[in-house]
Amino acid sequence: MTQTIPLAGVIGTDVATSALPRLMGHWLGRGGIRGHYIPMEVGRENLRGVVTTLPHMGFSGVNVAQPHKETVLGIADLVTDRAALIGAANTLIFRKDGKIHADNTEGFGFIANLRETAPHWDPRARFAAVLGAGSTARAVVASLIEVGVPEIRLCNRSRARAEALRADFGAKVTVYEWVQAGNMIEDAGIVVNTTPLGQVDQPEFRVPLDGLAPHMAVADVSVGADDTRLMAESRAMGCAVADGAGMLQHQLIPVFERWFGVRPDITDQSRAAVQKA
């Protein structure tokens, strides 16, 4: 009987800089697993053809990077409730029955990372302050509502996008102007930055941080080796800080296990694989 080699990968338009192949490759090597994880540069015009062809090439599934996270929902045969609510998928699973199954594990990874880095954070005690309104923000908001956060205060440089998110998630979300971001975080239980501000080669994060307090949990989606300004000032204040490197690993654990049959561990070495330049 011929033994197949498990195949998976990531599709997007800038996957050369993605941390996913490094992390997945590390886990494959650490586990001695006979499999491959392949970065694939795929333009919008070829997306449907590639997605529908990969299952016939032996792929078990792919991760989805921008700008395809929203578009793949229209290609999939099945969409999980959480992916539908978020309006984006970061994972496609190619099932044995031929169906393409779209899912989003970002919110799961966000909460799992928080549970690890800020174990004393009580989601029901105070409101959350969220900066940004893209697909990651939508995953974060959905997960915060799911764990019982009573109110989510949201701001984005484009108010229209923030209002669109509020319209989808309802009365628990309150939209603030971007210039109010510093005031918005005062007395929050958790502050979450889902914008690229403050990351390498991105504009500075200029939000006033006078409202930070030691009781807060703070999360930033940055996966860089260095702290962003938000993370550095939060640590100095005594806040529990969760970063994007931890979130990324947690959101990929169930995906890796499904595709390659082994549940990987988060270690210093796996974090280094994510953060390597």
Short mmCIF file of C-alpha atoms in Angstrom, two decimals:
data_model
loop_
_atom_site.label_atom_id
_atom_site.label_comp_id
_atom_site.label_asym_id
_atom_site.label_seq_id
_atom_site.Cartn_x
_atom_site.Cartn_y
_atom_site.Cartn_z
CA MET A 1 0.00 0.00 0.00
CA THR A 2 1.36 3.41 -0.99
CA GLN A 3 1.88 5.76 1.96
CA THR A 4 1.00 9.37 1.26
CA ILE A 5 3.01 12.27 2.64
CA PRO A 6 0.81 14.89 4.35
CA LEU A 7 0.84 18.24 2.55
CA ALA A 8 -0.38 21.63 3.73
CA GLY A 9 0.57 25.24 3.12
CA VAL A 10 -0.36 28.89 3.16
CA ILE A 11 -1.83 30.90 0.27
CA GLY A 12 -1.69 34.67 -0.08
CA THR A 13 -0.01 37.49 -1.99
CA ASP A 14 2.94 38.15 0.34
CA VAL A 15 3.71 34.76 1.85
CA ALA A 16 7.48 35.14 1.41
CA THR A 17 7.52 37.10 4.67
CA SER A 18 5.05 34.87 6.52
CA ALA A 19 6.09 33.28 9.80
CA LEU A 20 3.83 30.28 9.20
CA PRO A 21 6.24 28.18 7.09
CA ARG A 22 9.00 28.67 9.68
CA LEU A 23 6.75 27.64 12.56
CA MET A 24 5.16 24.70 10.78
CA GLY A 25 8.57 23.57 9.53
CA HIS A 26 9.92 23.73 13.07
CA TRP A 27 7.06 21.61 14.40
CA LEU A 28 7.44 19.08 11.58
CA GLY A 29 11.17 18.77 12.24
CA ARG A 30 10.81 18.62 16.02
CA GLY A 31 8.22 15.87 15.77
CA GLY A 32 10.10 13.91 13.13
CA ILE A 33 6.98 14.10 10.99
CA ARG A 34 7.11 13.11 7.33
CA GLY A 35 5.20 16.02 5.80
CA HIS A 36 5.57 19.36 4.08
CA TYR A 37 4.17 22.86 4.59
CA ILE A 38 4.48 25.00 1.47
CA PRO A 39 4.13 28.80 1.00
CA MET A 40 2.22 29.57 -2.20
CA GLU A 41 1.96 33.00 -3.79
CA VAL A 42 -1.57 33.14 -5.22
CA GLY A 43 -3.15 36.18 -6.86
CA ARG A 44 -6.83 37.03 -6.74
CA GLU A 45 -7.38 35.96 -10.34
CA ASN A 46 -6.11 32.43 -9.64
CA LEU A 47 -7.56 31.89 -6.17
CA ARG A 48 -10.56 29.73 -7.04
CA GLY A 49 -8.60 27.56 -9.44
CA VAL A 50 -5.81 26.97 -6.92
CA VAL A 51 -8.13 26.22 -4.00
CA THR A 52 -10.20 23.71 -5.95
CA THR A 53 -7.10 22.04 -7.41
CA LEU A 54 -5.03 21.57 -4.24
CA PRO A 55 -7.21 18.75 -2.80
CA HIS A 56 -6.49 16.71 -5.94
CA MET A 57 -2.75 17.22 -5.40
CA GLY A 58 -2.76 15.55 -1.98
CA PHE A 59 -3.14 18.62 0.23
CA SER A 60 -5.01 18.23 3.52
CA GLY A 61 -5.62 21.96 3.76
CA VAL A 62 -4.12 25.43 3.70
CA ASN A 63 -3.91 28.50 5.84
CA VAL A 64 -5.23 31.64 4.20
CA ALA A 65 -3.39 34.97 4.33
CA GLN A 66 -4.56 38.36 3.11
CA PRO A 67 -6.07 39.40 0.81
CA HIS A 68 -7.98 36.12 0.50
CA LYS A 69 -9.47 35.61 3.98
CA GLU A 70 -12.86 37.02 3.03
CA THR A 71 -12.99 35.74 -0.55
CA VAL A 72 -12.46 32.07 0.33
CA LEU A 73 -15.79 32.00 2.17
CA GLY A 74 -17.47 32.13 -1.23
CA ILE A 75 -15.38 29.22 -2.50
CA ALA A 76 -15.82 26.86 0.46
CA ASP A 77 -18.62 24.29 0.56
CA LEU A 78 -18.94 24.55 4.34
CA VAL A 79 -18.26 27.52 6.61
CA THR A 80 -18.11 27.30 10.41
CA ASP A 81 -20.34 29.61 12.42
CA ARG A 82 -17.36 31.51 13.79
CA ALA A 83 -15.87 32.07 10.33
CA ALA A 84 -19.24 33.28 9.07
CA LEU A 85 -19.63 35.65 12.04
CA ILE A 86 -16.12 37.05 11.58
CA GLY A 87 -16.59 37.26 7.83
CA ALA A 88 -13.18 35.69 7.15
CA ALA A 89 -11.40 32.34 7.24
CA ASN A 90 -7.76 31.71 8.05
CA THR A 91 -7.96 27.97 7.41
CA LEU A 92 -9.33 25.71 4.69
CA ILE A 93 -9.68 21.98 5.41
CA PHE A 94 -9.95 19.62 2.45
CA ARG A 95 -12.21 16.82 3.66
CA LYS A 96 -12.12 13.23 2.51
CA ASP A 97 -15.64 13.59 1.07
CA GLY A 98 -14.36 16.29 -1.29
CA LYS A 99 -15.87 19.24 0.59
CA ILE A 100 -13.85 22.38 1.31
CA HIS A 101 -14.38 23.45 4.92
CA ALA A 102 -13.58 27.06 5.94
CA ASP A 103 -12.78 27.92 9.55
CA ASN A 104 -11.27 30.76 11.59
CA THR A 105 -9.04 29.88 14.54
CA GLU A 106 -7.74 33.40 15.28
CA GLY A 107 -10.18 34.04 18.13
CA PHE A 108 -9.39 30.66 19.66
CA GLY A 109 -5.66 31.48 19.51
CA PHE A 110 -6.23 34.92 20.99
CA ILE A 111 -8.10 33.61 24.04
CA ALA A 112 -5.78 30.62 24.57
CA ASN A 113 -2.78 32.95 24.52
CA LEU A 114 -4.47 35.29 27.00
CA ARG A 115 -5.29 32.40 29.34
CA GLU A 116 -1.61 31.52 29.37
CA THR A 117 -0.08 34.98 29.67
CA ALA A 118 -2.76 36.71 31.76
CA PRO A 119 -4.30 33.91 33.86
CA HIS A 120 -5.79 36.36 36.37
CA TRP A 121 -7.70 38.33 33.72
CA ASP A 122 -11.45 38.08 34.39
CA PRO A 123 -13.34 38.73 31.14
CA ARG A 124 -16.60 39.48 32.94
CA ALA A 125 -15.18 42.11 35.29
CA ARG A 126 -14.54 45.08 32.98
CA PHE A 127 -14.97 46.26 29.41
CA ALA A 128 -12.44 45.64 26.63
CA ALA A 129 -10.83 48.39 24.55
CA VAL A 130 -10.03 47.25 21.00
CA LEU A 131 -8.06 49.24 18.43
CA GLY A 132 -8.61 48.33 14.78
CA ALA A 133 -11.53 46.93 12.80
CA GLY A 134 -10.02 44.49 10.30
CA SER A 135 -10.51 40.71 10.13
CA THR A 136 -8.28 40.11 13.18
CA ALA A 137 -10.26 42.66 15.19
CA ARG A 138 -13.47 40.90 14.18
CA ALA A 139 -12.04 37.58 15.42
CA VAL A 140 -10.96 39.22 18.68
CA VAL A 141 -14.35 40.88 19.23
CA ALA A 142 -16.20 37.62 18.56
CA SER A 143 -14.01 35.74 21.05
CA LEU A 144 -14.33 38.44 23.72
CA ILE A 145 -18.12 38.35 23.46
CA GLU A 146 -18.04 34.54 23.64
CA VAL A 147 -16.09 34.54 26.93
CA GLY A 148 -18.43 37.06 28.52
CA VAL A 149 -16.85 40.52 28.23
CA PRO A 150 -19.74 42.90 29.09
CA GLU A 151 -18.80 45.72 26.69
CA ILE A 152 -16.34 46.28 23.88
CA ARG A 153 -15.15 49.81 23.14
CA LEU A 154 -13.81 50.01 19.62
CA CYS A 155 -11.97 52.60 17.59
CA ASN A 156 -10.40 52.56 14.15
CA ARG A 157 -8.75 55.17 11.98
CA SER A 158 -11.64 54.67 9.55
CA ARG A 159 -14.81 55.10 11.60
CA ALA A 160 -16.95 53.61 8.82
CA ARG A 161 -15.19 50.28 9.18
CA ALA A 162 -15.68 50.34 12.93
CA GLU A 163 -19.37 51.09 12.47
CA ALA A 164 -19.67 48.14 10.08
CA LEU A 165 -18.19 45.87 12.75
CA ARG A 166 -20.59 47.23 15.37
CA ALA A 167 -23.54 46.62 13.03
CA ASP A 168 -22.54 42.96 12.75
CA PHE A 169 -21.84 42.33 16.44
CA GLY A 170 -24.56 44.39 18.09
CA ALA A 171 -25.14 46.44 21.20
CA LYS A 172 -22.13 45.19 23.17
CA VAL A 173 -19.87 47.16 20.82
CA THR A 174 -19.52 50.94 21.23
CA VAL A 175 -17.59 52.92 18.61
CA TYR A 176 -15.23 55.75 19.59
CA GLU A 177 -13.42 58.26 17.41
CA TRP A 178 -9.75 57.47 16.80
CA VAL A 179 -8.72 60.68 18.58
CA GLN A 180 -10.45 59.31 21.71
CA ALA A 181 -8.37 56.11 21.77
CA GLY A 182 -6.27 57.23 24.74
CA ASN A 183 -9.36 58.05 26.80
CA MET A 184 -11.10 54.88 25.67
CA ILE A 185 -8.61 52.57 27.37
CA GLU A 186 -9.02 54.12 30.84
CA ASP A 187 -10.49 51.61 33.34
CA ALA A 188 -10.51 48.80 30.75
CA GLY A 189 -9.94 45.22 31.82
CA ILE A 190 -8.05 44.49 28.62
CA VAL A 191 -6.56 46.61 25.83
CA VAL A 192 -6.09 44.99 22.41
CA ASN A 193 -4.21 46.49 19.48
CA THR A 194 -5.05 44.71 16.23
CA THR A 195 -3.61 47.45 14.01
CA PRO A 196 -0.11 47.25 12.46
CA LEU A 197 0.83 50.56 14.10
CA GLY A 198 4.13 50.34 15.93
CA GLN A 199 5.39 47.30 14.05
CA VAL A 200 8.54 47.28 11.92
CA ASP A 201 8.16 49.37 8.74
CA GLN A 202 4.77 50.65 9.90
CA PRO A 203 3.68 54.09 11.19
CA GLU A 204 4.28 54.83 14.85
CA PHE A 205 1.74 53.93 17.51
CA ARG A 206 0.90 57.41 18.81
CA VAL A 207 -2.09 56.62 21.04
CA PRO A 208 -1.66 58.20 24.52
CA LEU A 209 -1.09 55.48 27.11
CA ASP A 210 -1.64 57.45 30.30
CA GLY A 211 -4.71 55.31 30.99
CA LEU A 212 -2.77 52.07 31.41
CA ALA A 213 -3.02 50.51 34.88
CA PRO A 214 -1.39 47.44 36.49
CA HIS A 215 -4.66 45.48 36.68
CA MET A 216 -5.02 45.43 32.87
CA ALA A 217 -4.23 42.71 30.41
CA VAL A 218 -2.76 44.06 27.18
CA ALA A 219 -2.54 42.26 23.84
CA ASP A 220 -0.80 43.33 20.64
CA VAL A 221 -0.94 41.24 17.45
CA SER A 222 2.70 42.04 16.58
CA VAL A 223 4.86 38.93 16.08
CA GLY A 224 8.20 40.76 16.02
CA ALA A 225 11.08 39.85 18.32
CA ASP A 226 11.04 43.34 19.85
CA ASP A 227 8.26 44.81 21.96
CA THR A 228 6.12 47.49 20.38
CA ARG A 229 5.71 50.76 22.29
CA LEU A 230 2.36 49.51 23.61
CA MET A 231 3.89 46.28 24.90
CA ALA A 232 6.95 47.97 26.40
CA GLU A 233 4.98 50.63 28.27
CA SER A 234 2.42 48.04 29.41
CA ARG A 235 5.14 45.81 30.84
CA ALA A 236 6.68 48.83 32.59
CA MET A 237 3.28 49.57 34.13
CA GLY A 238 3.00 46.00 35.43
CA CYS A 239 0.32 44.81 33.00
CA ALA A 240 0.16 41.21 31.82
CA VAL A 241 1.12 41.36 28.13
CA ALA A 242 0.19 38.92 25.35
CA ASP A 243 1.80 39.24 21.93
CA GLY A 244 1.03 38.05 18.43
CA ALA A 245 3.71 35.35 18.45
CA GLY A 246 1.84 33.50 21.19
CA MET A 247 -1.52 34.07 19.52
CA LEU A 248 -0.21 32.75 16.20
CA GLN A 249 1.12 29.56 17.75
CA HIS A 250 -2.06 28.86 19.69
CA GLN A 251 -4.28 29.39 16.65
CA LEU A 252 -2.18 26.96 14.59
CA ILE A 253 -1.98 24.14 17.14
CA PRO A 254 -5.40 22.59 16.29
CA VAL A 255 -4.76 23.11 12.57
CA PHE A 256 -1.37 21.35 12.68
CA GLU A 257 -2.83 18.49 14.68
CA ARG A 258 -5.63 17.99 12.17
CA TRP A 259 -3.32 18.01 9.16
CA PHE A 260 -0.33 16.10 10.52
CA GLY A 261 -1.82 13.99 13.33
CA VAL A 262 0.38 15.29 16.17
CA ARG A 263 -0.38 18.07 18.65
CA PRO A 264 2.66 20.38 18.80
CA ASP A 265 4.04 22.15 21.85
CA ILE A 266 4.76 25.84 22.33
CA THR A 267 8.40 26.23 23.35
CA ASP A 268 11.13 28.86 23.31
CA GLN A 269 12.28 27.31 20.04
CA SER A 270 8.85 27.58 18.38
CA ARG A 271 8.59 31.21 19.49
CA ALA A 272 12.02 31.88 17.99
CA ALA A 273 10.85 30.31 14.73
CA VAL A 274 7.92 32.74 14.62
CA GLN A 275 9.95 35.81 15.47
CA LYS A 276 13.00 35.10 13.29
CA ALA A 277 13.57 37.94 10.82
#
